[in-house]
PDB file of C-alpha atoms in Angstrom:
ATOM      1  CA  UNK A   1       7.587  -3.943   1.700  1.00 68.00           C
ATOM      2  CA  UNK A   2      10.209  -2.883  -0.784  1.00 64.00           C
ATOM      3  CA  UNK A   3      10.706  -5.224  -3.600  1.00 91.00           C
ATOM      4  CA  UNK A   4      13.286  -5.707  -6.160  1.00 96.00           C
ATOM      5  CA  UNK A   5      12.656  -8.411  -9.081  1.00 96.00           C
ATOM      6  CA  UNK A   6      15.257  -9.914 -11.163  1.00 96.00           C
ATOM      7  CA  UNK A   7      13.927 -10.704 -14.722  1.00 89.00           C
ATOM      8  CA  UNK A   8      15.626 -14.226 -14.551  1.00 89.00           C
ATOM      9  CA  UNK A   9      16.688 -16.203 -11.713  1.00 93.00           C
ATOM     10  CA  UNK A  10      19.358 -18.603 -14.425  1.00 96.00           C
ATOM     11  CA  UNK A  11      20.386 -17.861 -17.644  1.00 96.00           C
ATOM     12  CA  UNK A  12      23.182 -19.867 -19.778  1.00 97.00           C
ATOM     13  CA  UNK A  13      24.498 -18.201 -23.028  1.00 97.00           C
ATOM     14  CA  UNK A  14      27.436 -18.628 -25.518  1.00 97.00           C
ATOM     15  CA  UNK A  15      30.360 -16.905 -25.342  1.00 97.00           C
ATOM     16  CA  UNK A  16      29.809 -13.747 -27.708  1.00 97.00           C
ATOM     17  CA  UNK A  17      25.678 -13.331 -27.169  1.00 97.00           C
ATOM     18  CA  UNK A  18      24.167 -10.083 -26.016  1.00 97.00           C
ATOM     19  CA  UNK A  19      22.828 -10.786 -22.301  1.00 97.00           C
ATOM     20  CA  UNK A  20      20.314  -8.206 -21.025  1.00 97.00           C
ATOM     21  CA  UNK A  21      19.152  -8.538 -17.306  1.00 97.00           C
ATOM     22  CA  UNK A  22      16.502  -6.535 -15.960  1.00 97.00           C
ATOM     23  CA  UNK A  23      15.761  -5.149 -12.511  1.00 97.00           C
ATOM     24  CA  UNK A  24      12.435  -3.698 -11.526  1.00 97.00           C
ATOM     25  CA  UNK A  25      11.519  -1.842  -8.133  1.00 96.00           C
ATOM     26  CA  UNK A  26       8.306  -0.649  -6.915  1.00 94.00           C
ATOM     27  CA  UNK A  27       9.280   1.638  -4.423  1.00 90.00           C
ATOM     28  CA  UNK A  28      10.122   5.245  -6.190  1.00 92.00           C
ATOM     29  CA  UNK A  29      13.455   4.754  -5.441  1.00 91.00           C
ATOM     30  CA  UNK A  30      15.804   6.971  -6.793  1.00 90.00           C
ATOM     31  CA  UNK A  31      19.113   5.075  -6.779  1.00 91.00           C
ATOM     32  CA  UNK A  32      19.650   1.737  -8.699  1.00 94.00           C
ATOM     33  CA  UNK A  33      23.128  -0.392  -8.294  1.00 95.00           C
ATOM     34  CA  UNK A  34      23.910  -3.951 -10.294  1.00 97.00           C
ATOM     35  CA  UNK A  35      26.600  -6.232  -8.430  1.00 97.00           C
ATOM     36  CA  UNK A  36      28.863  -9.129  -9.160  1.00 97.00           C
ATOM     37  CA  UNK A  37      29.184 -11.698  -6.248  1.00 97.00           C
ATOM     38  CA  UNK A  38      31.958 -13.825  -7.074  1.00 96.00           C
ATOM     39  CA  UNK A  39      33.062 -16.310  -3.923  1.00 91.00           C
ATOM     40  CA  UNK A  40      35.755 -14.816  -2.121  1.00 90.00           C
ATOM     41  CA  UNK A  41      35.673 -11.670  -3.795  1.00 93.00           C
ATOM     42  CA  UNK A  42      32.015 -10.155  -2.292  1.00 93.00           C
ATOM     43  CA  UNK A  43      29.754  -7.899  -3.708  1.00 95.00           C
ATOM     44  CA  UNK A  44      31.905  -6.012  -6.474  1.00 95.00           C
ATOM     45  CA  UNK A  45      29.848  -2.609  -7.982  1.00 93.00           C
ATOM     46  CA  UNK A  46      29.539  -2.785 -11.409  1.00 96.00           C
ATOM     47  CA  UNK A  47      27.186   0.213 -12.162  1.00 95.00           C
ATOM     48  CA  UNK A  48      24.992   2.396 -10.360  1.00 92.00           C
ATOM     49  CA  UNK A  49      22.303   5.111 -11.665  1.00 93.00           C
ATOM     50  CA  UNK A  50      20.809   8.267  -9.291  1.00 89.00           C
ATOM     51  CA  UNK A  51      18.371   9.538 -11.861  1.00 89.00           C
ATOM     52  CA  UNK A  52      17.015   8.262 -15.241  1.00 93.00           C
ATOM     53  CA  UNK A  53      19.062   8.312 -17.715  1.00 90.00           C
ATOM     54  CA  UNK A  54      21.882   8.954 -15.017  1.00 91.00           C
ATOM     55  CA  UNK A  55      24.697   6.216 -14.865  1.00 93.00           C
ATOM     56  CA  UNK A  56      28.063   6.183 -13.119  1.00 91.00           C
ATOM     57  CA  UNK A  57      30.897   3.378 -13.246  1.00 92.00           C
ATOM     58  CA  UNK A  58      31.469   1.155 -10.557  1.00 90.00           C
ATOM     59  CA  UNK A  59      34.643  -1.086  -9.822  1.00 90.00           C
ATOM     60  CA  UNK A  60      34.199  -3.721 -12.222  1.00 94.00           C
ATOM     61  CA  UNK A  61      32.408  -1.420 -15.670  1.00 96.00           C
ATOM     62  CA  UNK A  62      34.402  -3.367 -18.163  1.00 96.00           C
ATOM     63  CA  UNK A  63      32.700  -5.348 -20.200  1.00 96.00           C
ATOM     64  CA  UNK A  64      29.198  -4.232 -19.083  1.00 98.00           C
ATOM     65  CA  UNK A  65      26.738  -1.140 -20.114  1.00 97.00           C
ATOM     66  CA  UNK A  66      23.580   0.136 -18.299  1.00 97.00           C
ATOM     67  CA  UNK A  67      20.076   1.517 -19.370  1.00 97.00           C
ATOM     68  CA  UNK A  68      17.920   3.139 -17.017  1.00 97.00           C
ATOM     69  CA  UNK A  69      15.100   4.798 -19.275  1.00 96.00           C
ATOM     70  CA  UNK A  70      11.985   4.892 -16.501  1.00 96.00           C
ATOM     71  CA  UNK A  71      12.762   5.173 -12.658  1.00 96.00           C
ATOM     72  CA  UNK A  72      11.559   1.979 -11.267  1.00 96.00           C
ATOM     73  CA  UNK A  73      13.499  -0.117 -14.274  1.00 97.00           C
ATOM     74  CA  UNK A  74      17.926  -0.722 -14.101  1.00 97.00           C
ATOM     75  CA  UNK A  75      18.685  -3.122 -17.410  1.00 97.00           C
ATOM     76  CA  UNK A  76      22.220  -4.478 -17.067  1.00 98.00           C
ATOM     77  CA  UNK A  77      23.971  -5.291 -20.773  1.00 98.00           C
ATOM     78  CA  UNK A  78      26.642  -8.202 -21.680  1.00 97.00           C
ATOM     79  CA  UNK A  79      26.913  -6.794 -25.117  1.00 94.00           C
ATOM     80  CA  UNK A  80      29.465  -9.805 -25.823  1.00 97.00           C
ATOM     81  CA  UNK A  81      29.535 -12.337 -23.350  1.00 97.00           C
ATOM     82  CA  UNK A  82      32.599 -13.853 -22.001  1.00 97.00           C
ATOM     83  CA  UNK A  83      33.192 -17.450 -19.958  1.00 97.00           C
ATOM     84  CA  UNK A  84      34.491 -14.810 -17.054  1.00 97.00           C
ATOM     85  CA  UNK A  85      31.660 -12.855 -16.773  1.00 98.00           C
ATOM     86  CA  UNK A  86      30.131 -16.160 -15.400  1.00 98.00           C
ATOM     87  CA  UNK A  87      28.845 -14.878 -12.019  1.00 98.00           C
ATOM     88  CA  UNK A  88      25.929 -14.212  -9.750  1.00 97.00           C
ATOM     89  CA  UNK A  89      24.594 -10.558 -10.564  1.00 98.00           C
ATOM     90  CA  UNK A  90      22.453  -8.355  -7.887  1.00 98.00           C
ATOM     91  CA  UNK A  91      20.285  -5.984  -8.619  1.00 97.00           C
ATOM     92  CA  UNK A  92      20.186  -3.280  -5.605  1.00 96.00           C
ATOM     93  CA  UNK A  93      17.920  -0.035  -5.083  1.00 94.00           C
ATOM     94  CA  UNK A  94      18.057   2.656  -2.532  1.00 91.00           C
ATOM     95  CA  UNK A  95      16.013   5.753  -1.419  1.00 87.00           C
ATOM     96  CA  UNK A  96      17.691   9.222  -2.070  1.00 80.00           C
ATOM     97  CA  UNK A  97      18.324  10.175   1.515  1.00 75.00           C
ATOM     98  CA  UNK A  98      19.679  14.038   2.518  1.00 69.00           C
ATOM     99  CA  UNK A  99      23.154  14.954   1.226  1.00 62.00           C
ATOM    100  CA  UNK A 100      25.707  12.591   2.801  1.00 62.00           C
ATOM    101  CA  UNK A 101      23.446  10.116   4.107  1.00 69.00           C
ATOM    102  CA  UNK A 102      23.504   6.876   2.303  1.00 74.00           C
ATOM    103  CA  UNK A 103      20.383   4.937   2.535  1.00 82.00           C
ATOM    104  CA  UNK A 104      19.623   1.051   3.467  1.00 89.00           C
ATOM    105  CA  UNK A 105      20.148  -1.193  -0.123  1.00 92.00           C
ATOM    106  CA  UNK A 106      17.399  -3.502  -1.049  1.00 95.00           C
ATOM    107  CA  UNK A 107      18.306  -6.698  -3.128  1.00 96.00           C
ATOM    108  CA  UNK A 108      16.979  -8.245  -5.414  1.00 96.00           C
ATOM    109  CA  UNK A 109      16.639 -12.222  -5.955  1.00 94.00           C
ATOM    110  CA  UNK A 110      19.284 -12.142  -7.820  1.00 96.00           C
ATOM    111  CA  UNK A 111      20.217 -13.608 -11.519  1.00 97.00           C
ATOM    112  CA  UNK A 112      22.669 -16.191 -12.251  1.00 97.00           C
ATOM    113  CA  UNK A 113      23.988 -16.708 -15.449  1.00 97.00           C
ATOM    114  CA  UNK A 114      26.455 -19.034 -17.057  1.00 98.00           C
ATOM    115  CA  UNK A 115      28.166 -18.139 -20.161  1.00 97.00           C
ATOM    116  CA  UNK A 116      29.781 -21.409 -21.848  1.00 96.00           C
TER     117      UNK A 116
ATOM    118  CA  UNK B   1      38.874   4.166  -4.437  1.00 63.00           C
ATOM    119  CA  UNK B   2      37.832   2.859  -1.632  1.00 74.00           C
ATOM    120  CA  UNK B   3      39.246  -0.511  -0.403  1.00 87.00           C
ATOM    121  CA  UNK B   4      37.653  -2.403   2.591  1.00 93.00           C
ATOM    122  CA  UNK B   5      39.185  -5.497   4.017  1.00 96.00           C
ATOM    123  CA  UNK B   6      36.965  -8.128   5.566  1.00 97.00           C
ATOM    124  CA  UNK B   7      38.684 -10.968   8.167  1.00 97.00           C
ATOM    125  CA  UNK B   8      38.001 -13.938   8.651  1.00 97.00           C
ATOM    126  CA  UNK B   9      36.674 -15.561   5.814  1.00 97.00           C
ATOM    127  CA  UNK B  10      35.412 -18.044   7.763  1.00 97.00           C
ATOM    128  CA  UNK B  11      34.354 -18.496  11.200  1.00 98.00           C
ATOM    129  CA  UNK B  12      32.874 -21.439  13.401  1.00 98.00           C
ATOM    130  CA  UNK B  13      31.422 -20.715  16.616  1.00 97.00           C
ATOM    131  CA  UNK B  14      29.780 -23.512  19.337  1.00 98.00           C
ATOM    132  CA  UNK B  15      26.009 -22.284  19.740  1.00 97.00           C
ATOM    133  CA  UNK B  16      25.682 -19.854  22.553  1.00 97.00           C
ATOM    134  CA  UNK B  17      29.084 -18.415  22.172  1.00 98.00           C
ATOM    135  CA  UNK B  18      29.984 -14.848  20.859  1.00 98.00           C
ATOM    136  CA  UNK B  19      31.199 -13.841  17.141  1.00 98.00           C
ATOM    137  CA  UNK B  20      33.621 -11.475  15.940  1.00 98.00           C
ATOM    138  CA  UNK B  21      34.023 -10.307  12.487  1.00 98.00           C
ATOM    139  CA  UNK B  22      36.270  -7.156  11.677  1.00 98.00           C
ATOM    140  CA  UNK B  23      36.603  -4.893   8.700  1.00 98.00           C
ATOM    141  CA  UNK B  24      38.827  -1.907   7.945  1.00 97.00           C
ATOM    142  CA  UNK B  25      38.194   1.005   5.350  1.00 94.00           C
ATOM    143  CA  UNK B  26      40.803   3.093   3.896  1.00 90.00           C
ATOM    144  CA  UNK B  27      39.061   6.321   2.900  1.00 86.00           C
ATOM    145  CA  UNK B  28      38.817   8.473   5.806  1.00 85.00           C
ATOM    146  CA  UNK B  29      35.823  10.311   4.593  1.00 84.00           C
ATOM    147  CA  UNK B  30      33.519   7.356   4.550  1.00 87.00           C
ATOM    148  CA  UNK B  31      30.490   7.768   6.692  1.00 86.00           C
ATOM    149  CA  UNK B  32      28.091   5.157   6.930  1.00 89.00           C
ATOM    150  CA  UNK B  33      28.847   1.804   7.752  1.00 93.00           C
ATOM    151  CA  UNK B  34      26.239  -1.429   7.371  1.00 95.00           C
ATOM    152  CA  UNK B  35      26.446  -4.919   8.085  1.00 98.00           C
ATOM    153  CA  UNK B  36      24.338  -7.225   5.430  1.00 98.00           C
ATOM    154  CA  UNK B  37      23.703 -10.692   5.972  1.00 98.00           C
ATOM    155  CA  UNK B  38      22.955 -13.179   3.264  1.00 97.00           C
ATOM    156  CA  UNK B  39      21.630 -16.570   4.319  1.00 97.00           C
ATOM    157  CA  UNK B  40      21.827 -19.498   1.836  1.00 94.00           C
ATOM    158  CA  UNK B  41      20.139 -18.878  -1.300  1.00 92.00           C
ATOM    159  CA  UNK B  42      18.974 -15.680  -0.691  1.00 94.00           C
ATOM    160  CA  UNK B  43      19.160 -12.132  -1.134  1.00 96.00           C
ATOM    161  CA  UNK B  44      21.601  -9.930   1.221  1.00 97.00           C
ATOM    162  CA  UNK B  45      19.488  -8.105   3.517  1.00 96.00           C
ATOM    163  CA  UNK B  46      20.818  -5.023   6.132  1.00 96.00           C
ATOM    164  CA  UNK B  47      20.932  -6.296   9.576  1.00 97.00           C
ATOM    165  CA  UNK B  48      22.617  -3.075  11.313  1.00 96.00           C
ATOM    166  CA  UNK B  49      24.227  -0.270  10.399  1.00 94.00           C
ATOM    167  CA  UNK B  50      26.534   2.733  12.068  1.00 92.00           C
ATOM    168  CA  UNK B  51      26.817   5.965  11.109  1.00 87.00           C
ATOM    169  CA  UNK B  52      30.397   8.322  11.632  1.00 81.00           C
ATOM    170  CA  UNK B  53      29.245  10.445  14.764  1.00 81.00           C
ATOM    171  CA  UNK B  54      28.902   7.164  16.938  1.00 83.00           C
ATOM    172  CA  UNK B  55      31.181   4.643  18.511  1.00 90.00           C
ATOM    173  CA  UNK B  56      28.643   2.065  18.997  1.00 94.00           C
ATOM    174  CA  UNK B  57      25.019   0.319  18.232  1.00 94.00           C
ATOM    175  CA  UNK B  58      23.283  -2.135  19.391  1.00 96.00           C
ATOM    176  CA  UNK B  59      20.342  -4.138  18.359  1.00 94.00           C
ATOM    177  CA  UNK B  60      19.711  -7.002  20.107  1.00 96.00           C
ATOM    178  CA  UNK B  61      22.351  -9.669  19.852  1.00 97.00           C
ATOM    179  CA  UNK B  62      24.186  -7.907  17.690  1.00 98.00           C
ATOM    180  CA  UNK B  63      26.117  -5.005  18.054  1.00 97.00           C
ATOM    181  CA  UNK B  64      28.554  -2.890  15.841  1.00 97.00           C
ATOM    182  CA  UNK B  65      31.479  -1.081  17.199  1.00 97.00           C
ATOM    183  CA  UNK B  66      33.667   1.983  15.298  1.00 96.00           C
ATOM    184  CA  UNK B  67      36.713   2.849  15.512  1.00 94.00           C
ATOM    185  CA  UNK B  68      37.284   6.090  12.910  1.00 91.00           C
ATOM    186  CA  UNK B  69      40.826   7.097  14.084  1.00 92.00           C
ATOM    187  CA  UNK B  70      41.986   3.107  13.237  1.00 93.00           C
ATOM    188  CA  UNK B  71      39.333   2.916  10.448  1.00 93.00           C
ATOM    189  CA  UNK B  72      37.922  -0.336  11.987  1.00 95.00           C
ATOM    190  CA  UNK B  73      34.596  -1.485  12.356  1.00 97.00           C
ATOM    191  CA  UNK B  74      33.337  -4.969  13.692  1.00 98.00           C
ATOM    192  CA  UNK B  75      30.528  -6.902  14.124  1.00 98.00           C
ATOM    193  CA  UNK B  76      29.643  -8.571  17.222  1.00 98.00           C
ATOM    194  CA  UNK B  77      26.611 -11.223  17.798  1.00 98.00           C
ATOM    195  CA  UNK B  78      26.735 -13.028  20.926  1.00 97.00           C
ATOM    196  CA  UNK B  79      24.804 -15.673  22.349  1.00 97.00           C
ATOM    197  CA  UNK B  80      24.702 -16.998  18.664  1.00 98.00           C
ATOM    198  CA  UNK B  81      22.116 -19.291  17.546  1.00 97.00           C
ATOM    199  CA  UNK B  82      21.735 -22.068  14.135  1.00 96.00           C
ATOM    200  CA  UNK B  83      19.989 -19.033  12.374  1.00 97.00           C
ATOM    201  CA  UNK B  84      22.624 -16.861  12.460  1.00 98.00           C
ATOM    202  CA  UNK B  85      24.538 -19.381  10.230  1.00 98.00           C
ATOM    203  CA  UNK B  86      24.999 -16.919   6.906  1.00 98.00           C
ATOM    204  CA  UNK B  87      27.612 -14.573   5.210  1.00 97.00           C
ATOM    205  CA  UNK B  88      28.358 -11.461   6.405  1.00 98.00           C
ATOM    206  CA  UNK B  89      29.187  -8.622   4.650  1.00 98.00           C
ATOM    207  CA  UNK B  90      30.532  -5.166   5.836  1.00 97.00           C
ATOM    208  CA  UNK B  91      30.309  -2.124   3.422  1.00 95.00           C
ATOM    209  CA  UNK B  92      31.482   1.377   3.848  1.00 92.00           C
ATOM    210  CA  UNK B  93      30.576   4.395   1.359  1.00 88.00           C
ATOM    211  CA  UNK B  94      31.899   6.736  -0.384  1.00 70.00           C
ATOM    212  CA  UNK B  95      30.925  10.130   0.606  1.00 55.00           C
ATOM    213  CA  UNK B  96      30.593  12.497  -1.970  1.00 54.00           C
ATOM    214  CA  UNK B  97      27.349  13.097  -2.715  1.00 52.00           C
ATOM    215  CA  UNK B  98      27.026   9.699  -4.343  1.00 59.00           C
ATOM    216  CA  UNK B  99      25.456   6.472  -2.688  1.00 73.00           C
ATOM    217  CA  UNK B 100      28.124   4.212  -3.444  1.00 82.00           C
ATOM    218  CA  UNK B 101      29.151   0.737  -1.177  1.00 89.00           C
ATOM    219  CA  UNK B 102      31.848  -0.560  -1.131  1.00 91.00           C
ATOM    220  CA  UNK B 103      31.255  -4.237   0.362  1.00 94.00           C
ATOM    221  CA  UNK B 104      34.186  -6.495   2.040  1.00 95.00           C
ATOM    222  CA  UNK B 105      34.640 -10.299   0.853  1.00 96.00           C
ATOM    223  CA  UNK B 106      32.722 -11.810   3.444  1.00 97.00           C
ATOM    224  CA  UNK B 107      32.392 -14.099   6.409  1.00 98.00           C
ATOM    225  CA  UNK B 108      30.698 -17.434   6.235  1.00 97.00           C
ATOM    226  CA  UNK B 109      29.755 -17.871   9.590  1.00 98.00           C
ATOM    227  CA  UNK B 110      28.947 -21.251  11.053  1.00 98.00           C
ATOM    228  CA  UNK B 111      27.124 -21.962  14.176  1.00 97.00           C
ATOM    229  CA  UNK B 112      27.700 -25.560  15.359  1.00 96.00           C
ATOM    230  CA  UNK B 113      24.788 -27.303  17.747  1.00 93.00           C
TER     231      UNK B 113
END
Protein backbone atom coordinates (compact mmCIF):
# COMPACT_ATOMS: atom_id res chain seq x y z
CA UNK A 1 0.00 0.00 0.00
CA UNK A 2 1.47 3.23 -1.24
CA UNK A 3 1.95 5.81 1.36
CA UNK A 4 2.59 9.43 1.36
CA UNK A 5 3.33 11.28 4.86
CA UNK A 6 3.01 14.87 5.45
CA UNK A 7 5.60 16.09 8.07
CA UNK A 8 2.79 18.15 9.86
CA UNK A 9 -0.81 17.80 9.78
CA UNK A 10 -1.22 22.02 11.27
CA UNK A 11 1.17 24.52 11.37
CA UNK A 12 0.52 28.41 12.27
CA UNK A 13 3.38 30.93 11.52
CA UNK A 14 3.86 34.77 11.26
CA UNK A 15 3.70 36.53 8.36
CA UNK A 16 7.47 36.73 7.09
CA UNK A 17 8.81 33.10 8.69
CA UNK A 18 10.44 30.48 6.53
CA UNK A 19 7.82 27.45 6.38
CA UNK A 20 9.33 24.14 5.20
CA UNK A 21 6.86 21.15 4.67
CA UNK A 22 8.02 17.83 3.99
CA UNK A 23 6.61 14.91 2.02
CA UNK A 24 7.96 11.41 2.24
CA UNK A 25 6.93 8.28 0.01
CA UNK A 26 7.91 4.79 0.29
CA UNK A 27 7.10 3.55 -2.90
CA UNK A 28 10.20 4.38 -5.47
CA UNK A 29 8.17 6.65 -7.08
CA UNK A 30 9.60 8.74 -9.50
CA UNK A 31 7.28 11.76 -9.74
CA UNK A 32 6.51 14.08 -6.72
CA UNK A 33 3.70 17.06 -7.02
CA UNK A 34 2.77 19.68 -3.93
CA UNK A 35 -0.89 21.23 -4.24
CA UNK A 36 -2.88 24.10 -2.90
CA UNK A 37 -6.62 23.27 -2.16
CA UNK A 38 -8.28 26.41 -1.64
CA UNK A 39 -12.42 26.02 -1.46
CA UNK A 40 -13.81 26.71 -4.67
CA UNK A 41 -10.72 26.88 -6.43
CA UNK A 42 -9.59 22.80 -6.28
CA UNK A 43 -6.42 21.33 -6.34
CA UNK A 44 -4.09 24.16 -7.87
CA UNK A 45 -0.25 22.63 -8.88
CA UNK A 46 2.23 24.43 -7.31
CA UNK A 47 5.39 22.32 -8.13
CA UNK A 48 6.17 19.05 -9.36
CA UNK A 49 9.68 17.07 -9.59
CA UNK A 50 10.36 13.78 -12.14
CA UNK A 51 13.85 13.08 -10.92
CA UNK A 52 16.03 14.29 -7.97
CA UNK A 53 17.11 17.31 -8.14
CA UNK A 54 14.52 17.78 -11.10
CA UNK A 55 11.78 20.53 -10.49
CA UNK A 56 9.28 22.14 -12.84
CA UNK A 57 6.70 25.09 -12.08
CA UNK A 58 3.24 24.50 -11.66
CA UNK A 59 0.24 27.07 -11.84
CA UNK A 60 0.59 28.75 -8.68
CA UNK A 61 5.08 28.81 -8.25
CA UNK A 62 5.02 32.28 -6.85
CA UNK A 63 5.94 32.61 -3.68
CA UNK A 64 7.05 28.97 -3.16
CA UNK A 65 10.51 26.92 -3.90
CA UNK A 66 11.09 23.11 -3.94
CA UNK A 67 13.94 20.68 -2.80
CA UNK A 68 13.97 17.25 -3.82
CA UNK A 69 17.60 15.97 -2.81
CA UNK A 70 16.77 11.91 -2.31
CA UNK A 71 13.88 10.21 -4.36
CA UNK A 72 11.43 9.23 -1.79
CA UNK A 73 11.67 12.98 -0.05
CA UNK A 74 9.59 16.47 -1.93
CA UNK A 75 10.29 19.56 0.77
CA UNK A 76 7.97 22.43 -0.13
CA UNK A 77 9.54 26.14 0.98
CA UNK A 78 7.52 29.44 2.19
CA UNK A 79 10.73 31.31 2.24
CA UNK A 80 8.55 34.42 3.52
CA UNK A 81 5.24 33.64 4.52
CA UNK A 82 2.27 35.60 3.61
CA UNK A 83 -1.54 35.73 5.32
CA UNK A 84 -2.55 34.42 1.53
CA UNK A 85 -0.58 31.59 1.38
CA UNK A 86 -2.97 30.39 4.20
CA UNK A 87 -4.20 27.12 2.62
CA UNK A 88 -4.39 23.37 2.76
CA UNK A 89 -1.17 21.94 0.93
CA UNK A 90 -1.04 18.19 -0.67
CA UNK A 91 1.67 16.37 -1.12
CA UNK A 92 1.12 13.89 -4.28
CA UNK A 93 3.47 11.06 -5.81
CA UNK A 94 3.16 9.04 -8.91
CA UNK A 95 4.92 6.06 -10.66
CA UNK A 96 6.83 6.92 -13.97
CA UNK A 97 4.57 5.10 -16.36
CA UNK A 98 5.63 4.66 -20.42
CA UNK A 99 5.85 7.89 -22.43
CA UNK A 100 2.40 9.52 -22.50
CA UNK A 101 0.81 7.59 -19.92
CA UNK A 102 0.19 9.46 -16.77
CA UNK A 103 0.00 7.36 -13.75
CA UNK A 104 -2.68 7.15 -10.71
CA UNK A 105 -1.60 10.18 -7.91
CA UNK A 106 -1.30 9.13 -4.37
CA UNK A 107 -2.00 11.80 -1.59
CA UNK A 108 -0.78 12.47 1.14
CA UNK A 109 -2.61 13.46 4.59
CA UNK A 110 -2.17 16.59 3.86
CA UNK A 111 -0.69 19.81 5.89
CA UNK A 112 -2.57 22.76 6.90
CA UNK A 113 -1.04 25.77 7.81
CA UNK A 114 -2.14 29.18 8.93
CA UNK A 115 0.02 32.10 8.52
CA UNK A 116 -1.27 35.11 10.84
CA UNK B 1 -2.09 25.98 -20.08
CA UNK B 2 -4.51 23.85 -19.57
CA UNK B 3 -7.89 25.03 -18.16
CA UNK B 4 -10.60 22.50 -16.99
CA UNK B 5 -14.00 23.60 -15.92
CA UNK B 6 -15.87 21.59 -13.32
CA UNK B 7 -20.04 22.09 -12.98
CA UNK B 8 -21.90 21.99 -10.51
CA UNK B 9 -20.32 22.99 -7.52
CA UNK B 10 -22.74 21.46 -5.68
CA UNK B 11 -25.11 18.75 -6.06
CA UNK B 12 -27.90 17.02 -3.85
CA UNK B 13 -29.27 13.84 -4.86
CA UNK B 14 -32.29 11.65 -2.86
CA UNK B 15 -30.50 8.19 -2.02
CA UNK B 16 -30.98 5.72 -4.78
CA UNK B 17 -31.09 8.25 -7.50
CA UNK B 18 -28.36 8.86 -10.23
CA UNK B 19 -25.52 11.73 -10.25
CA UNK B 20 -24.13 13.75 -12.87
CA UNK B 21 -21.09 15.80 -12.70
CA UNK B 22 -19.46 17.27 -15.99
CA UNK B 23 -16.10 18.72 -16.80
CA UNK B 24 -14.60 20.18 -19.97
CA UNK B 25 -10.78 20.51 -20.93
CA UNK B 26 -9.44 22.88 -23.34
CA UNK B 27 -6.19 21.34 -24.57
CA UNK B 28 -6.94 18.95 -27.19
CA UNK B 29 -3.90 16.89 -26.61
CA UNK B 30 -4.77 15.83 -23.13
CA UNK B 31 -4.99 12.13 -22.69
CA UNK B 32 -5.83 10.74 -19.53
CA UNK B 33 -8.67 11.65 -17.63
CA UNK B 34 -9.36 10.61 -13.65
CA UNK B 35 -12.00 11.18 -11.32
CA UNK B 36 -10.68 11.64 -7.47
CA UNK B 37 -12.88 11.65 -4.67
CA UNK B 38 -12.12 13.24 -1.35
CA UNK B 39 -14.40 12.40 1.56
CA UNK B 40 -14.40 14.69 4.64
CA UNK B 41 -11.16 15.06 6.20
CA UNK B 42 -9.29 13.04 4.10
CA UNK B 43 -6.95 12.60 1.43
CA UNK B 44 -8.24 12.60 -2.41
CA UNK B 45 -8.06 9.19 -3.58
CA UNK B 46 -8.62 7.97 -7.62
CA UNK B 47 -11.90 6.36 -7.98
CA UNK B 48 -11.87 5.89 -11.98
CA UNK B 49 -10.14 7.01 -14.64
CA UNK B 50 -10.41 7.12 -18.76
CA UNK B 51 -7.91 7.13 -21.05
CA UNK B 52 -8.20 9.05 -24.91
CA UNK B 53 -8.80 5.82 -27.12
CA UNK B 54 -12.18 5.07 -25.22
CA UNK B 55 -15.62 6.53 -25.03
CA UNK B 56 -16.57 4.88 -21.91
CA UNK B 57 -15.74 2.93 -18.41
CA UNK B 58 -17.40 1.48 -16.06
CA UNK B 59 -16.77 0.27 -12.61
CA UNK B 60 -19.49 -0.55 -10.72
CA UNK B 61 -21.83 2.28 -9.93
CA UNK B 62 -19.89 4.55 -11.43
CA UNK B 63 -19.14 5.15 -14.80
CA UNK B 64 -17.18 7.83 -16.86
CA UNK B 65 -18.15 8.88 -20.27
CA UNK B 66 -15.76 10.96 -23.06
CA UNK B 67 -16.51 13.00 -25.37
CA UNK B 68 -12.92 14.19 -27.20
CA UNK B 69 -14.46 16.02 -30.24
CA UNK B 70 -16.61 18.37 -27.44
CA UNK B 71 -13.75 17.97 -24.89
CA UNK B 72 -16.27 16.75 -22.22
CA UNK B 73 -16.01 14.22 -19.76
CA UNK B 74 -18.57 13.29 -16.92
CA UNK B 75 -19.01 11.32 -14.14
CA UNK B 76 -21.91 9.22 -13.55
CA UNK B 77 -22.80 7.16 -10.15
CA UNK B 78 -26.17 5.86 -9.99
CA UNK B 79 -28.06 4.16 -7.48
CA UNK B 80 -26.14 6.54 -5.03
CA UNK B 81 -25.74 5.73 -1.52
CA UNK B 82 -24.77 8.07 2.10
CA UNK B 83 -21.08 7.02 1.30
CA UNK B 84 -20.82 8.50 -1.76
CA UNK B 85 -21.38 11.89 0.03
CA UNK B 86 -17.69 13.60 -0.87
CA UNK B 87 -16.03 16.06 -3.40
CA UNK B 88 -15.33 15.20 -6.63
CA UNK B 89 -12.69 16.19 -8.60
CA UNK B 90 -12.00 15.73 -12.40
CA UNK B 91 -8.38 16.24 -13.74
CA UNK B 92 -7.05 16.07 -17.20
CA UNK B 93 -3.15 16.10 -18.14
CA UNK B 94 -0.98 17.58 -19.98
CA UNK B 95 0.65 15.44 -22.47
CA UNK B 96 4.03 16.12 -23.17
CA UNK B 97 6.09 13.89 -21.69
CA UNK B 98 5.38 15.39 -18.29
CA UNK B 99 2.85 13.98 -15.61
CA UNK B 100 1.10 17.03 -14.95
CA UNK B 101 -2.95 17.33 -13.64
CA UNK B 102 -4.72 19.71 -14.04
CA UNK B 103 -7.75 19.26 -11.45
CA UNK B 104 -11.35 21.10 -11.84
CA UNK B 105 -12.90 23.04 -8.69
CA UNK B 106 -14.97 20.40 -7.50
CA UNK B 107 -18.34 18.96 -6.67
CA UNK B 108 -19.57 18.54 -3.16
CA UNK B 109 -21.91 15.96 -3.58
CA UNK B 110 -24.67 15.28 -1.10
CA UNK B 111 -26.69 12.22 -0.77
CA UNK B 112 -29.87 12.83 1.27
CA UNK B 113 -31.57 9.59 3.22
Amino acid sequence: DVKVTQSSRYLVKRTGEKVFLECVQDMDHENMFWYRQDPGLGLRLIYFSYDVKMKEKGDIPEGYSVSREKKERFSLILESASTNQTSMYLCASSLRLAAYFTGELFFGEGSRLTVL
Amino acid sequence: GENVEQHPSTLSVQEGDSAVIKCTYSDSASNYFPWYKQELGKRPQLIIDIRSNVGEKKDQRIAVTLNKTAKHFSLHITETQPEDSAVYFCAANINFGNEKLTFGTGTRLTIIP
